mmCIF file of C-alpha atoms in Angstrom:
data_model
loop_
_atom_site.group_PDB
_atom_site.id
_atom_site.type_symbol
_atom_site.label_atom_id
_atom_site.label_comp_id
_atom_site.label_asym_id
_atom_site.label_seq_id
_atom_site.Cartn_x
_atom_site.Cartn_y
_atom_site.Cartn_z
ATOM 1 C CA MET H 1 3.406 5.077 -3.185
ATOM 2 C CA ALA H 2 3.519 5.845 -6.789
ATOM 3 C CA LEU H 3 2.666 2.222 -7.686
ATOM 4 C CA LEU H 4 -0.413 2.141 -5.310
ATOM 5 C CA SER H 5 -1.530 5.491 -6.806
ATOM 6 C CA GLN H 6 -1.472 3.992 -10.152
ATOM 7 C CA ASP H 7 -3.033 0.632 -9.292
ATOM 8 C CA ASN H 8 -4.575 0.559 -5.817
ATOM 9 C CA SER H 9 -5.615 -3.127 -5.921
ATOM 10 C CA LEU H 10 -1.935 -4.535 -6.077
ATOM 11 C CA SER H 11 -1.076 -7.166 -3.389
ATOM 12 C CA ALA H 12 2.088 -7.201 -1.357
ATOM 13 C CA ALA H 13 3.411 -9.996 -3.556
ATOM 14 C CA ALA H 14 2.902 -7.996 -6.667
ATOM 15 C CA LEU H 15 4.421 -4.822 -5.160
ATOM 16 C CA ALA H 16 7.451 -6.760 -3.945
ATOM 17 C CA GLU H 17 8.008 -8.240 -7.411
ATOM 18 C CA ARG H 18 7.764 -4.758 -9.171
ATOM 19 C CA ILE H 19 10.045 -3.071 -6.534
ATOM 20 C CA GLY H 20 12.403 -5.866 -6.173
ATOM 21 C CA ILE H 21 12.129 -6.464 -2.449
ATOM 22 C CA THR H 22 10.523 -9.288 -0.331
ATOM 23 C CA PRO H 23 6.815 -9.380 0.368
ATOM 24 C CA LYS H 24 7.625 -9.178 4.088
ATOM 25 C CA ALA H 25 9.422 -5.994 3.513
ATOM 26 C CA VAL H 26 6.505 -4.547 1.674
ATOM 27 C CA GLU H 27 4.123 -5.566 4.432
ATOM 28 C CA LYS H 28 6.398 -3.739 6.974
ATOM 29 C CA HIS H 29 6.431 -0.564 4.735
ATOM 30 C CA ILE H 30 2.544 -0.789 4.426
ATOM 31 C CA ALA H 31 2.157 -1.216 8.140
ATOM 32 C CA LYS H 32 4.355 1.901 8.752
ATOM 33 C CA MET H 33 2.359 3.985 6.217
ATOM 34 C CA LYS H 34 -0.902 2.796 7.732
ATOM 35 C CA ALA H 35 0.279 3.902 11.212
ATOM 36 C CA GLU H 36 1.381 7.336 9.913
ATOM 37 C CA GLY H 37 -2.007 7.802 8.352
ATOM 38 C CA ILE H 38 -0.579 7.953 4.781
ATOM 39 C CA LEU H 39 -2.222 4.708 3.528
ATOM 40 C CA LYS H 40 -5.715 3.260 4.235
ATOM 41 C CA ARG H 41 -7.347 -0.049 3.238
ATOM 42 C CA VAL H 42 -10.874 0.366 1.959
ATOM 43 C CA GLY H 43 -12.938 -2.883 1.871
ATOM 44 C CA PRO H 44 -11.944 -6.481 2.577
ATOM 45 C CA ASP H 45 -8.581 -8.184 1.938
ATOM 46 C CA LYS H 46 -10.120 -9.769 -1.288
ATOM 47 C CA GLY H 47 -11.724 -7.247 -3.424
ATOM 48 C CA GLY H 48 -10.748 -4.116 -1.505
ATOM 49 C CA HIS H 49 -8.190 -1.507 -2.434
ATOM 50 C CA TRP H 50 -5.614 0.831 -1.015
ATOM 51 C CA GLN H 51 -6.275 4.499 -0.671
ATOM 52 C CA VAL H 52 -3.446 6.984 -0.405
ATOM 53 C CA VAL H 53 -4.536 9.736 2.010
ATOM 54 C CA GLU H 54 -3.756 13.201 1.071
ATOM 55 C CA LYS H 55 -2.370 15.157 3.951
ATOM 56 C CA THR H 56 -3.507 18.825 4.243
ATOM 57 C CA ASP H 57 -1.548 20.908 6.770
#
């Protein structure tokens, strides 16, 4: 989450390299965060960016 907040255009491969896990594991985490409404993709796969959704309770 912190890396995406700093650079929202990072790919799964770039995130995996920085974190030290496999790209497949990053994709699983991203899918879970999208399902929970924490993370949202804005725009196309190429040229788009990730948006961290702020939850207000």
